[in-house]
Short mmCIF file of C-alpha atoms in Angstrom, two decimals:
data_model
loop_
_atom_site.label_atom_id
_atom_site.label_comp_id
_atom_site.label_asym_id
_atom_site.label_seq_id
_atom_site.Cartn_x
_atom_site.Cartn_y
_atom_site.Cartn_z
CA MET A 183 -13.40 -113.07 -66.40
CA ALA A 184 -15.51 -112.65 -63.30
CA PRO A 185 -17.02 -109.18 -62.71
CA LEU A 186 -15.34 -106.90 -60.09
CA ASP A 187 -17.07 -106.78 -56.80
CA ILE A 188 -17.80 -103.42 -55.25
CA SER A 189 -14.60 -103.20 -53.16
CA ASP A 190 -12.43 -103.78 -56.21
CA ARG A 191 -14.31 -101.11 -58.12
CA ILE A 192 -13.72 -98.68 -55.27
CA ASN A 193 -9.98 -99.49 -55.22
CA ALA A 194 -9.69 -99.00 -58.99
CA ALA A 195 -11.47 -95.66 -58.80
CA ALA A 196 -9.24 -94.56 -55.94
CA MET A 197 -6.11 -95.54 -57.86
CA ALA A 198 -7.30 -93.68 -60.94
CA GLY A 199 -8.03 -90.64 -58.80
CA THR A 200 -4.60 -90.85 -57.25
CA TRP A 201 -2.90 -90.92 -60.64
CA VAL A 202 -5.01 -88.05 -61.94
CA GLY A 203 -4.21 -86.07 -58.80
CA THR A 204 -0.54 -86.83 -59.18
CA LEU A 205 -0.64 -85.70 -62.80
CA PHE A 206 -2.31 -82.40 -61.94
CA THR A 207 0.13 -81.89 -59.04
CA ALA A 208 3.06 -82.46 -61.38
CA ILE A 209 1.61 -80.00 -63.87
CA GLY A 210 1.14 -77.48 -61.05
CA LEU A 211 4.71 -77.96 -59.80
CA ILE A 212 6.06 -77.53 -63.31
CA ALA A 213 4.08 -74.31 -63.63
CA VAL A 214 5.31 -73.07 -60.26
CA PHE A 215 8.90 -74.02 -61.11
CA SER A 216 8.59 -72.23 -64.44
CA GLN A 217 7.25 -69.14 -62.74
CA LEU A 218 10.01 -69.21 -60.13
CA ARG A 219 12.60 -69.67 -62.84
CA SER A 220 11.15 -66.78 -64.80
CA ALA A 221 11.08 -64.64 -61.68
CA PHE A 222 14.68 -65.58 -60.83
CA THR A 223 15.81 -64.85 -64.39
CA ALA A 224 13.95 -61.53 -64.34
CA LEU A 225 15.55 -60.71 -60.99
CA GLN A 226 18.99 -61.53 -62.35
CA GLN A 227 18.38 -59.47 -65.45
CA SER A 228 17.01 -56.64 -63.34
CA ARG A 229 20.04 -56.77 -61.06
CA LYS A 230 22.40 -56.86 -64.04
CA ALA A 231 20.52 -53.93 -65.54
CA LEU A 232 20.92 -52.01 -62.27
CA ILE A 233 24.66 -52.79 -62.15
CA THR A 234 25.02 -51.78 -65.82
CA ARG A 235 23.14 -48.56 -65.10
CA SER A 236 25.44 -47.91 -62.15
CA THR A 237 28.73 -48.64 -63.92
CA GLY A 238 28.13 -47.73 -67.58
CA CYS A 239 30.97 -48.95 -69.82
CA TRP A 240 32.87 -49.92 -66.68
CA ILE A 241 30.61 -52.97 -66.40
CA ALA A 242 33.54 -54.63 -68.16
CA LEU A 243 35.42 -54.48 -64.83
CA ILE A 244 32.72 -56.28 -62.84
CA PRO A 245 32.82 -60.10 -62.60
CA GLN A 246 29.59 -61.67 -63.83
CA LYS A 247 29.59 -64.79 -61.66
CA ASP A 248 29.23 -65.42 -57.96
CA MET A 249 28.78 -61.76 -57.06
CA PRO A 250 26.58 -61.17 -54.00
CA LYS A 251 23.51 -58.98 -53.98
CA GLN A 252 24.99 -57.09 -51.07
CA GLY A 253 28.39 -57.05 -49.39
CA LEU A 254 32.15 -56.79 -49.90
CA VAL A 255 34.12 -58.80 -52.46
CA GLU A 256 37.90 -58.51 -52.12
CA LYS A 257 40.25 -58.43 -55.12
CA ALA A 258 37.38 -58.56 -57.55
CA ALA A 259 38.19 -55.96 -60.23
CA PRO A 260 41.17 -54.43 -62.09
CA GLY A 261 42.90 -52.02 -59.71
CA PHE A 262 43.75 -48.35 -60.12
CA LEU A 263 47.39 -48.75 -59.04
CA GLY A 264 48.36 -50.70 -62.16
CA TRP A 265 46.91 -48.01 -64.40
CA VAL A 266 48.43 -45.05 -62.56
CA GLN A 267 51.86 -46.68 -62.44
CA ARG A 268 51.92 -47.43 -66.17
CA ALA A 269 50.57 -43.95 -66.94
CA TYR A 270 53.38 -42.54 -64.79
CA ILE A 271 56.11 -44.63 -66.42
CA GLU A 272 54.98 -43.80 -69.95
CA ASN A 273 53.90 -40.22 -69.06
CA LEU A 274 50.45 -40.74 -70.52
CA HIS A 275 47.95 -37.89 -70.51
CA ALA A 276 44.60 -37.81 -68.75
CA CYS A 277 42.07 -35.84 -70.81
CA LEU A 278 40.02 -34.06 -68.15
CA THR A 279 36.71 -32.42 -68.91
CA GLN A 280 33.77 -31.10 -66.92
CA ASP A 281 31.46 -32.64 -69.52
CA THR A 282 29.38 -35.66 -68.58
CA ARG A 283 30.61 -38.30 -70.99
CA THR A 284 27.86 -40.63 -72.14
CA THR A 285 29.92 -43.76 -71.41
CA ALA A 286 29.58 -43.20 -67.65
CA GLY A 287 27.00 -44.79 -65.39
CA THR A 288 25.20 -43.30 -62.43
CA SER A 289 28.00 -44.13 -59.98
CA GLY A 290 30.42 -41.38 -59.02
CA TRP A 291 33.52 -43.43 -59.78
CA SER A 292 32.44 -44.26 -63.34
CA ASN A 293 31.67 -40.56 -63.90
CA LEU A 294 35.05 -39.53 -62.50
CA PHE A 295 36.91 -42.09 -64.61
CA ALA A 296 34.96 -40.90 -67.65
CA GLN A 297 35.75 -37.23 -66.97
CA CYS A 298 39.44 -38.16 -66.68
CA GLY A 299 39.41 -40.20 -69.86
CA ILE A 300 40.44 -43.39 -68.01
CA GLN A 301 39.13 -46.19 -70.19
CA PRO A 302 37.93 -49.57 -68.82
CA THR A 303 40.16 -51.34 -71.36
CA ASP A 304 43.22 -49.53 -69.96
CA LEU A 305 42.29 -50.45 -66.39
CA ILE A 306 41.97 -54.10 -67.43
CA ARG A 307 45.20 -53.99 -69.42
CA PHE A 308 47.33 -52.34 -66.75
CA GLY A 309 45.50 -53.26 -63.54
CA GLY A 310 43.82 -56.57 -64.34
CA PRO A 311 44.75 -60.03 -63.05
CA ASP A 312 47.16 -60.62 -65.96
CA ALA A 313 48.93 -57.26 -65.66
CA ARG A 314 52.44 -56.84 -64.27
CA PHE A 315 53.99 -53.81 -62.64
CA PHE A 316 57.14 -52.45 -60.99
CA PRO A 317 57.24 -53.34 -57.31
CA ALA A 318 58.80 -50.49 -55.32
CA VAL A 319 61.40 -52.83 -53.82
CA THR A 320 62.92 -54.33 -56.98
CA GLY A 321 61.93 -51.83 -59.64
CA LYS A 322 61.79 -54.58 -62.28
CA LEU A 323 58.76 -54.87 -64.52
CA GLY A 324 57.00 -58.21 -64.47
CA SER A 325 58.11 -59.46 -61.06
CA GLY A 326 54.82 -58.63 -59.37
CA ALA A 327 51.14 -58.91 -60.16
CA ALA A 328 48.99 -55.81 -60.22
CA ARG A 329 46.91 -55.13 -57.12
CA LEU A 330 43.22 -55.83 -57.68
CA ALA A 331 40.45 -53.58 -56.37
CA ASP A 332 37.80 -54.48 -53.78
CA LEU A 333 34.14 -53.97 -54.68
CA VAL A 334 31.06 -53.38 -52.53
CA PHE A 335 27.67 -54.42 -53.92
CA ASP A 336 24.58 -52.72 -52.57
CA ASN A 337 21.34 -53.79 -54.28
CA GLY A 338 22.46 -52.93 -57.79
CA ARG A 339 24.91 -50.18 -56.81
CA VAL A 340 28.64 -50.88 -57.08
CA LEU A 341 31.31 -49.10 -55.03
CA TYR A 342 34.93 -49.20 -56.28
CA GLY A 343 37.71 -49.56 -53.70
CA PHE A 344 40.98 -47.64 -53.47
CA SER A 345 43.87 -47.88 -51.06
CA GLN A 346 44.91 -44.68 -49.25
CA SER A 347 47.70 -44.06 -51.75
CA GLU A 348 45.62 -44.88 -54.83
CA PHE A 349 42.90 -42.48 -53.73
CA THR A 350 45.51 -39.76 -53.13
CA ALA A 351 46.95 -40.24 -56.62
CA LEU A 352 43.46 -39.98 -58.09
CA LEU A 353 42.78 -36.77 -56.14
CA ILE A 354 46.04 -35.19 -57.36
CA ILE A 355 45.33 -36.03 -61.02
CA CYS A 356 41.79 -34.65 -60.68
CA GLY A 357 42.98 -31.45 -59.00
CA PHE A 358 41.75 -32.09 -55.45
CA SER A 359 43.90 -31.36 -52.41
CA PRO A 360 44.52 -34.33 -50.08
CA ALA A 361 44.73 -31.75 -47.29
CA ASP A 362 41.00 -31.00 -47.66
CA PHE A 363 40.01 -34.40 -46.26
CA SER A 364 40.04 -35.95 -42.82
CA ILE A 365 40.24 -39.49 -41.49
CA SER A 366 37.18 -38.85 -39.31
CA GLY A 367 33.84 -37.13 -39.74
CA CYS A 368 32.56 -35.81 -43.07
CA THR A 369 34.65 -33.55 -45.30
CA THR A 370 33.90 -32.04 -48.72
CA SER A 371 36.03 -30.39 -51.40
CA THR A 372 34.82 -28.71 -54.59
CA LYS A 373 37.23 -28.21 -57.47
CA PHE A 374 37.26 -28.09 -61.27
CA LEU A 375 35.61 -31.47 -61.97
CA GLY A 376 33.02 -31.34 -59.21
CA SER A 377 32.58 -32.11 -55.51
CA MET A 378 34.17 -34.94 -53.54
CA GLN A 379 32.65 -35.88 -50.19
CA LEU A 380 34.30 -38.29 -47.76
CA ALA A 381 32.60 -39.87 -44.75
CA ASP A 382 33.21 -42.61 -42.19
CA ASN A 383 31.98 -46.11 -43.00
CA GLU A 384 33.63 -48.78 -40.86
CA PRO A 385 36.68 -48.79 -38.57
CA PHE A 386 39.03 -49.43 -41.51
CA SER A 387 37.19 -47.85 -44.45
CA GLN A 388 35.54 -44.68 -45.67
CA VAL A 389 32.96 -43.97 -48.35
CA ALA A 390 33.50 -41.19 -50.89
CA ARG A 391 30.95 -39.65 -53.20
CA PHE A 392 31.77 -37.67 -56.34
CA ASP A 393 29.22 -35.33 -57.93
CA ALA A 394 29.94 -33.49 -61.17
CA HIS A 395 28.96 -29.85 -61.45
CA GLU A 396 25.36 -29.22 -62.43
CA GLY A 397 24.69 -27.56 -65.77
CA CYS A 398 27.59 -29.16 -67.61
CA ARG A 399 26.79 -30.47 -71.07
CA ASP A 400 26.29 -34.15 -71.88
CA ALA A 401 29.09 -34.78 -74.33
CA GLY A 402 28.38 -37.14 -77.18
CA GLU A 403 31.76 -36.05 -78.54
CA ASP A 404 34.69 -34.16 -77.06
CA LYS A 405 35.36 -30.57 -78.09
CA GLU A 406 38.83 -29.04 -77.84
CA ARG A 407 37.52 -26.06 -75.89
CA PHE A 408 36.54 -28.30 -72.98
CA ILE A 409 39.39 -30.85 -73.03
CA ASN A 410 42.38 -30.40 -70.71
CA LYS A 411 45.38 -32.70 -71.08
CA VAL A 412 47.19 -33.45 -67.83
CA PRO A 413 50.53 -35.32 -68.07
CA ILE A 414 50.38 -37.98 -65.35
CA GLN A 415 54.11 -38.29 -64.64
CA THR A 416 54.67 -34.53 -64.56
CA CYS A 417 51.54 -33.96 -62.47
CA LEU A 418 52.57 -36.46 -59.78
CA ASP A 419 56.24 -35.41 -59.86
CA TYR A 420 55.37 -31.76 -59.26
CA ALA A 421 52.99 -32.78 -56.47
CA ILE A 422 55.92 -34.25 -54.55
CA GLY A 423 58.34 -31.45 -55.53
CA VAL A 424 60.40 -33.09 -58.31
CA LEU A 425 61.30 -31.87 -61.82
CA ARG A 426 62.82 -34.13 -64.46
CA THR A 427 65.65 -32.78 -66.62
CA PRO A 428 68.08 -34.11 -69.22
CA GLU A 429 71.03 -35.83 -67.57
CA ARG A 430 73.30 -33.40 -65.70
CA GLY A 431 76.34 -35.24 -64.43
CA ASP A 432 74.95 -37.90 -62.10
CA HIS A 433 71.57 -36.17 -61.82
CA CYS A 434 68.44 -36.11 -63.96
CA ILE A 435 66.03 -34.50 -61.48
CA ILE A 436 65.85 -31.16 -59.65
CA ILE A 437 64.38 -30.74 -56.16
CA PRO A 438 64.10 -27.18 -54.82
CA ALA A 439 65.14 -26.95 -51.20
CA ASP A 440 62.37 -26.53 -48.63
CA VAL A 441 63.25 -23.15 -47.12
CA SER A 442 61.11 -21.12 -44.76
CA SER A 443 58.93 -18.25 -45.90
CA THR A 444 61.21 -15.88 -43.99
CA ALA A 445 64.30 -17.14 -45.82
CA ALA A 446 62.51 -16.87 -49.17
CA GLU A 447 61.58 -13.24 -48.42
CA GLN A 448 65.17 -12.38 -47.48
CA SER A 449 66.64 -13.83 -50.69
CA GLU A 450 64.88 -14.63 -53.95
CA PHE A 451 67.46 -17.34 -54.56
CA ALA A 452 67.19 -18.93 -51.11
CA ALA A 453 65.82 -22.27 -52.38
CA TRP A 454 68.66 -22.49 -54.91
CA LEU A 455 71.51 -21.63 -52.55
CA THR A 456 71.20 -24.72 -50.38
CA ARG A 457 70.62 -28.42 -50.91
CA PRO A 458 67.52 -30.28 -49.70
CA ARG A 459 67.92 -31.89 -46.31
CA ALA A 460 67.67 -35.62 -45.68
CA ALA A 461 64.20 -35.32 -44.10
CA GLN A 462 62.80 -33.59 -47.22
CA LEU A 463 64.32 -36.18 -49.55
CA ASN A 464 63.05 -39.07 -47.46
CA GLU A 465 59.55 -37.56 -47.51
CA ILE A 466 59.67 -37.37 -51.30
CA ARG A 467 61.00 -40.93 -51.62
CA TYR A 468 58.22 -42.29 -49.43
CA ALA A 469 55.52 -40.36 -51.31
CA LEU A 470 56.79 -41.60 -54.68
CA GLU A 471 56.79 -45.22 -53.58
CA GLN A 472 53.33 -44.90 -52.06
CA LEU A 473 51.69 -43.11 -54.98
CA VAL A 474 53.05 -45.16 -57.90
CA SER A 475 54.86 -48.07 -56.26
CA ILE A 476 58.18 -47.19 -57.89
CA SER A 477 61.46 -47.15 -55.99
CA GLY A 478 62.57 -43.67 -54.98
CA ALA A 479 65.98 -44.70 -53.67
CA ASN A 480 67.77 -42.43 -56.16
CA VAL A 481 66.03 -39.41 -54.58
CA LEU A 482 68.01 -39.95 -51.37
CA LYS A 483 71.26 -39.35 -53.29
CA TYR A 484 70.14 -36.02 -54.71
CA SER A 485 72.16 -33.78 -52.35
CA ILE A 486 75.38 -35.73 -52.90
CA GLU A 487 77.73 -34.00 -55.36
CA THR A 488 79.91 -36.45 -57.29
CA ASP A 489 83.05 -35.94 -59.38
CA LYS A 490 80.89 -36.36 -62.47
CA ASP A 491 78.64 -33.51 -61.30
CA ILE A 492 81.65 -31.24 -60.76
CA GLU A 493 83.09 -32.08 -64.18
CA TYR A 494 79.71 -31.40 -65.80
CA GLY A 495 79.42 -27.98 -64.15
CA ILE A 496 82.93 -26.94 -65.17
CA SER A 497 82.41 -28.15 -68.75
CA VAL A 498 79.11 -26.33 -69.22
CA MET A 499 80.32 -23.07 -67.68
CA ASN A 500 83.42 -23.13 -69.91
CA THR A 501 81.06 -23.43 -72.87
CA ILE A 502 78.56 -20.74 -71.97
CA SER A 503 81.05 -18.30 -70.41
CA PRO A 504 84.58 -19.25 -71.53
CA GLY A 505 87.47 -17.78 -69.61
CA ASN A 506 85.39 -16.77 -66.59
CA ASP A 507 85.45 -18.44 -63.20
CA PHE A 508 82.35 -17.78 -61.12
CA GLY A 509 83.25 -20.34 -58.48
CA ARG A 510 81.56 -23.70 -57.95
CA ALA A 511 78.68 -22.43 -55.80
CA LYS A 512 77.69 -19.61 -58.18
CA SER A 513 78.05 -21.87 -61.24
CA ARG A 514 75.83 -24.49 -59.62
CA GLN A 515 73.22 -21.85 -58.78
CA ILE A 516 73.14 -20.49 -62.36
CA LEU A 517 72.77 -23.93 -63.94
CA LEU A 518 70.26 -25.14 -61.37
CA ILE A 519 67.94 -22.16 -61.90
CA ALA A 520 68.25 -22.35 -65.68
CA HIS A 521 67.55 -26.09 -65.84
CA ALA A 522 64.70 -25.85 -63.33
CA LEU A 523 62.81 -23.14 -65.25
CA ALA A 524 63.47 -24.91 -68.55
CA ALA A 525 62.07 -28.12 -67.05
CA LEU A 526 58.97 -26.48 -65.52
CA GLN A 527 56.26 -27.34 -68.06
CA PRO A 528 52.77 -26.29 -66.94
CA TRP A 529 49.43 -27.49 -68.26
CA GLY A 530 46.07 -25.74 -68.47
CA LEU A 531 44.59 -26.64 -65.06
CA LEU A 532 45.69 -25.55 -61.61
CA PRO A 533 48.29 -27.96 -60.16
CA VAL A 534 48.64 -29.72 -56.83
CA LEU A 535 52.01 -28.56 -55.44
CA PRO A 536 53.98 -28.38 -52.17
CA SER A 537 54.19 -24.84 -50.82
CA TYR A 538 58.00 -24.82 -50.89
CA PHE A 539 57.92 -25.61 -54.62
CA VAL A 540 55.93 -22.42 -55.20
CA ARG A 541 58.19 -20.37 -52.88
CA ALA A 542 61.21 -21.48 -54.89
CA PHE A 543 59.91 -20.48 -58.33
CA LYS A 544 57.81 -17.36 -57.84
CA PRO A 545 60.73 -15.01 -57.04
CA LEU A 546 62.50 -16.17 -60.21
CA ILE A 547 59.47 -15.39 -62.39
CA ALA A 548 58.22 -12.17 -60.75
CA PRO A 549 60.56 -9.74 -62.59
CA PHE A 550 59.27 -10.93 -65.98
CA THR A 551 55.50 -10.75 -65.43
CA GLY A 552 53.32 -8.14 -67.09
CA SER A 553 50.14 -6.19 -66.56
CA HIS A 554 46.72 -6.94 -68.06
CA SER A 555 47.47 -4.73 -71.07
CA GLU A 556 50.80 -6.52 -71.66
CA THR A 557 49.34 -10.02 -71.48
CA VAL A 558 45.58 -10.60 -71.79
CA SER A 559 45.05 -7.63 -74.11
CA VAL A 560 47.98 -8.70 -76.28
CA LEU A 561 46.54 -12.19 -76.70
CA GLN A 562 43.07 -10.83 -77.49
CA ARG A 563 44.40 -8.43 -80.09
CA ARG A 564 46.64 -10.95 -81.82
CA MET A 565 43.93 -13.64 -81.89
CA CYS A 566 41.65 -11.28 -83.81
CA GLU A 567 44.31 -9.65 -85.99
CA LEU A 568 45.62 -13.03 -87.12
CA ASN A 569 42.03 -14.23 -87.64
CA LEU A 570 42.81 -17.54 -85.99
CA LYS A 571 40.51 -20.50 -86.25
CA PRO A 572 38.66 -20.85 -82.93
CA LEU A 573 38.97 -24.03 -80.92
CA ASP A 574 36.17 -26.52 -81.47
CA GLY A 575 33.43 -25.47 -79.07
CA TRP A 576 33.74 -21.71 -79.65
CA ASP A 577 31.49 -20.08 -82.26
CA SER A 578 34.11 -17.56 -83.38
CA ILE A 579 37.59 -16.34 -82.58
CA GLN A 580 36.03 -13.11 -81.30
CA GLN A 581 33.96 -15.09 -78.80
CA GLN A 582 37.06 -16.99 -77.63
CA ALA A 583 39.04 -13.74 -77.33
CA MET A 584 36.23 -12.06 -75.39
CA ALA A 585 36.29 -14.88 -72.84
CA LEU A 586 39.79 -13.73 -71.85
CA GLY A 587 38.31 -10.37 -70.87
CA HIS A 588 36.92 -11.96 -67.69
CA ILE A 589 40.48 -12.49 -66.46
CA GLY A 590 41.66 -9.76 -64.09
CA ASP A 591 45.20 -8.51 -63.51
CA ILE A 592 47.11 -11.77 -63.11
CA GLN A 593 49.98 -10.04 -61.32
CA ASP A 594 47.67 -9.23 -58.40
CA GLU A 595 44.62 -11.46 -58.74
CA PHE A 596 46.22 -14.51 -60.40
CA PHE A 597 43.46 -16.68 -61.94
CA SER A 598 41.09 -16.05 -59.03
CA GLY A 599 41.59 -19.64 -57.90
CA SER A 600 39.63 -20.91 -60.90
CA CYS A 601 40.65 -23.40 -63.55
CA SER A 602 38.42 -21.89 -66.27
CA PRO A 603 40.35 -18.61 -66.79
CA CYS A 604 43.60 -20.52 -66.35
CA ARG A 605 42.84 -22.96 -69.17
CA ASN A 606 41.39 -20.22 -71.42
CA TYR A 607 44.60 -18.19 -71.09
CA TYR A 608 46.76 -21.29 -71.59
CA LYS A 609 44.97 -22.38 -74.75
CA ALA A 610 44.95 -18.84 -76.19
CA MET A 611 48.66 -18.43 -75.44
CA ASN A 612 49.57 -21.62 -77.26
CA MET A 613 47.36 -20.72 -80.22
CA VAL A 614 48.99 -17.30 -80.61
CA PHE A 615 52.52 -18.68 -80.20
CA ASP A 616 51.85 -21.30 -82.89
CA ALA A 617 50.38 -18.72 -85.25
CA CYS A 618 53.41 -16.47 -84.74
CA LYS A 619 55.72 -19.46 -85.31
CA VAL A 620 57.20 -19.14 -81.83
CA ARG A 621 58.02 -22.39 -80.09
CA VAL A 622 57.05 -22.64 -76.43
CA ASP A 623 60.39 -24.38 -75.76
CA ASP A 624 62.24 -21.31 -77.06
CA VAL A 625 60.14 -19.02 -74.85
CA ARG A 626 60.71 -21.28 -71.85
CA ASN A 627 64.49 -21.48 -72.42
CA THR A 628 64.72 -17.72 -72.92
CA LEU A 629 62.93 -17.10 -69.62
CA ALA A 630 65.21 -19.64 -67.92
CA ALA A 631 68.36 -17.94 -69.26
CA LEU A 632 67.12 -14.47 -68.30
CA ALA A 633 66.26 -15.61 -64.77
CA ALA A 634 69.64 -17.32 -64.35
CA ARG A 635 71.40 -14.17 -65.58
CA ARG A 636 70.02 -12.27 -62.60
CA CYS A 637 72.46 -14.22 -60.43
CA LEU A 638 75.17 -12.07 -62.07
CA ASP A 639 73.36 -8.71 -62.02
CA GLY A 640 75.84 -5.87 -61.74
CA THR A 641 78.53 -7.61 -63.75
CA THR A 642 79.49 -7.09 -67.40
CA LEU A 643 79.20 -10.82 -68.02
CA ALA A 644 75.45 -11.02 -67.44
CA ASP A 645 74.31 -10.18 -70.98
CA GLU A 646 76.83 -12.52 -72.62
CA LEU A 647 75.42 -15.45 -70.66
CA VAL A 648 71.89 -15.44 -72.10
CA PRO A 649 72.35 -16.64 -75.73
CA ASN A 650 74.94 -19.26 -74.76
CA LEU A 651 72.83 -20.57 -71.88
CA LYS A 652 69.75 -20.68 -74.10
CA ALA A 653 71.70 -22.70 -76.67
CA HIS A 654 72.83 -25.09 -73.94
CA LEU A 655 69.26 -25.59 -72.71
CA SER A 656 68.16 -26.34 -76.28
CA LYS A 657 70.45 -29.40 -76.24
CA GLY A 658 72.17 -28.54 -79.52
CA GLN A 659 68.94 -27.98 -81.46
CA VAL A 660 68.48 -24.92 -83.60
CA THR A 661 66.94 -22.22 -81.42
CA GLY A 662 64.36 -19.74 -82.58
CA GLU A 663 63.70 -16.20 -81.46
CA ALA A 664 61.37 -15.57 -78.54
CA PRO A 665 60.20 -11.93 -78.68
CA SER A 666 60.04 -10.16 -75.35
CA TRP A 667 56.22 -10.04 -75.39
CA THR A 668 56.08 -13.86 -75.56
CA VAL A 669 58.32 -14.12 -72.49
CA THR A 670 56.06 -11.70 -70.63
CA VAL A 671 52.89 -13.58 -71.64
CA TYR A 672 54.40 -16.94 -70.65
CA ALA A 673 55.96 -15.74 -67.37
CA THR A 674 52.65 -14.18 -66.35
CA PHE A 675 50.84 -17.45 -66.97
CA LEU A 676 53.40 -19.26 -64.80
CA TRP A 677 52.94 -16.62 -62.11
CA GLY A 678 49.18 -17.12 -61.94
CA TRP A 679 49.46 -20.90 -62.31
CA LEU A 680 51.87 -21.19 -59.38
CA SER A 681 50.12 -18.60 -57.20
CA ASP A 682 46.75 -20.39 -57.39
CA TYR A 683 48.26 -23.79 -56.65
CA ILE A 684 46.31 -26.50 -54.82
CA GLU A 685 48.07 -27.58 -51.65
CA MET A 686 49.79 -30.94 -51.41
CA ASP A 687 49.83 -32.77 -48.07
CA PHE A 688 52.70 -35.22 -47.61
CA ASP A 689 50.93 -36.73 -44.62
CA PHE A 690 48.16 -37.94 -46.94
CA ARG A 691 48.04 -41.40 -45.35
CA GLY A 692 46.86 -39.72 -42.15
CA ASN A 693 43.87 -38.25 -44.00
CA PHE A 694 42.36 -41.55 -45.12
CA LYS A 695 41.57 -44.95 -43.66
CA ARG A 696 42.90 -48.19 -45.10
CA ARG A 697 40.24 -48.41 -47.82
CA VAL A 698 38.20 -45.71 -49.54
CA PHE A 699 35.15 -46.88 -51.48
CA LEU A 700 33.97 -44.45 -54.14
CA SER A 701 30.23 -44.78 -54.67
#
């Protein structure tokens, strides 16, 4: 083989250099690609860590794919409506606490859900893409898909979206007044769980921020002292002015009439002497359908008296007061008051109520309330005398009893607008009743019968009515005795509970824009 001349040697060297350069370039590109991939993976992991930090256990609600770093994603997560509707239908309880539960993230909405005991699994089950619910139009379960929630991503923060009605339902359950907020500007309300702030965002949305109270304990486990069970169905029903009762003729609800303050002052029975007007019933129907998406058509028939209603009234009055004819109007008034007070079942936190609801009940309860020495002091003394076991979270029964000493005269000062004395009294009352083997139902029915008897004050038939009416309210069950002190203690709690009510606003849709994003 002939030797290469100089030009060929130059070409061979150049080719070798080219290949070596290409090799090193490839190695460099691989290194750069690897670094970029590592950086991208680290960024993803960092972003996921930020989202997890923001949402806590509620990360289970957040889709893991195709979510933007920043911006709005519609119908992305299980919605609140599905949960609140199922909780309403089944009358589930929300376990509210001021404690910061460790399952929550840094976002306000995860903290609020945690403080209400709303679990991510329940939101997925009742509000997820596979959930079904009762549409307000048909009222048949399974004919409609649950409404999904919008999400806003903001560099690792996640904001959870509510409709106007969903946000109102959440506020009611948490003890906030919808009337405290405005569709424009910045408004703030501070209640039992913490502070809620609402501000403008865009033309059709607002941003809300929830902050729990400072100084509350971080709860690794719940303690009975701090837990407050709120029945969802009852809570929302009372907020729109409705009480559920056993079937009475063609009716199974009671709606006190919306009478003026002047009329209520002139007659303690004013709300029970007339029937609700069409405008009031339509307002309730609309609110029910908006808050829980359940048909409220039956509410519109409430003021219609049917033959079945008349027959029911005659039959019951013949049983509780045989041989006496009080007339249809008086008989209706007696039964309505008795059933309403028997159906009024409070819980330990201050309720959201319409003002007319309070005006209707307070005059019925006022004659049976007691002073500080007849109520708070009685509970304190009996708690110590019976040597009751303190609720988990109190060091001793003496400490729990002493906490009641901070409550003033409920007849005049109520619960000072605070949930803490209200729940302390409520829990102590139930503990003492249980220890004395007195059923709250018997106390409630006794108060209802005594209040209804006042419709007949001045007649010889009044005293005969009480035991028979109490037996009727007990629905055939064996009734127990309710000593007079228990009626006083219970009536005084109702008095303070109703007097310190949180105001409901039926025009709640006018207080919020189309979407409210809770940060």
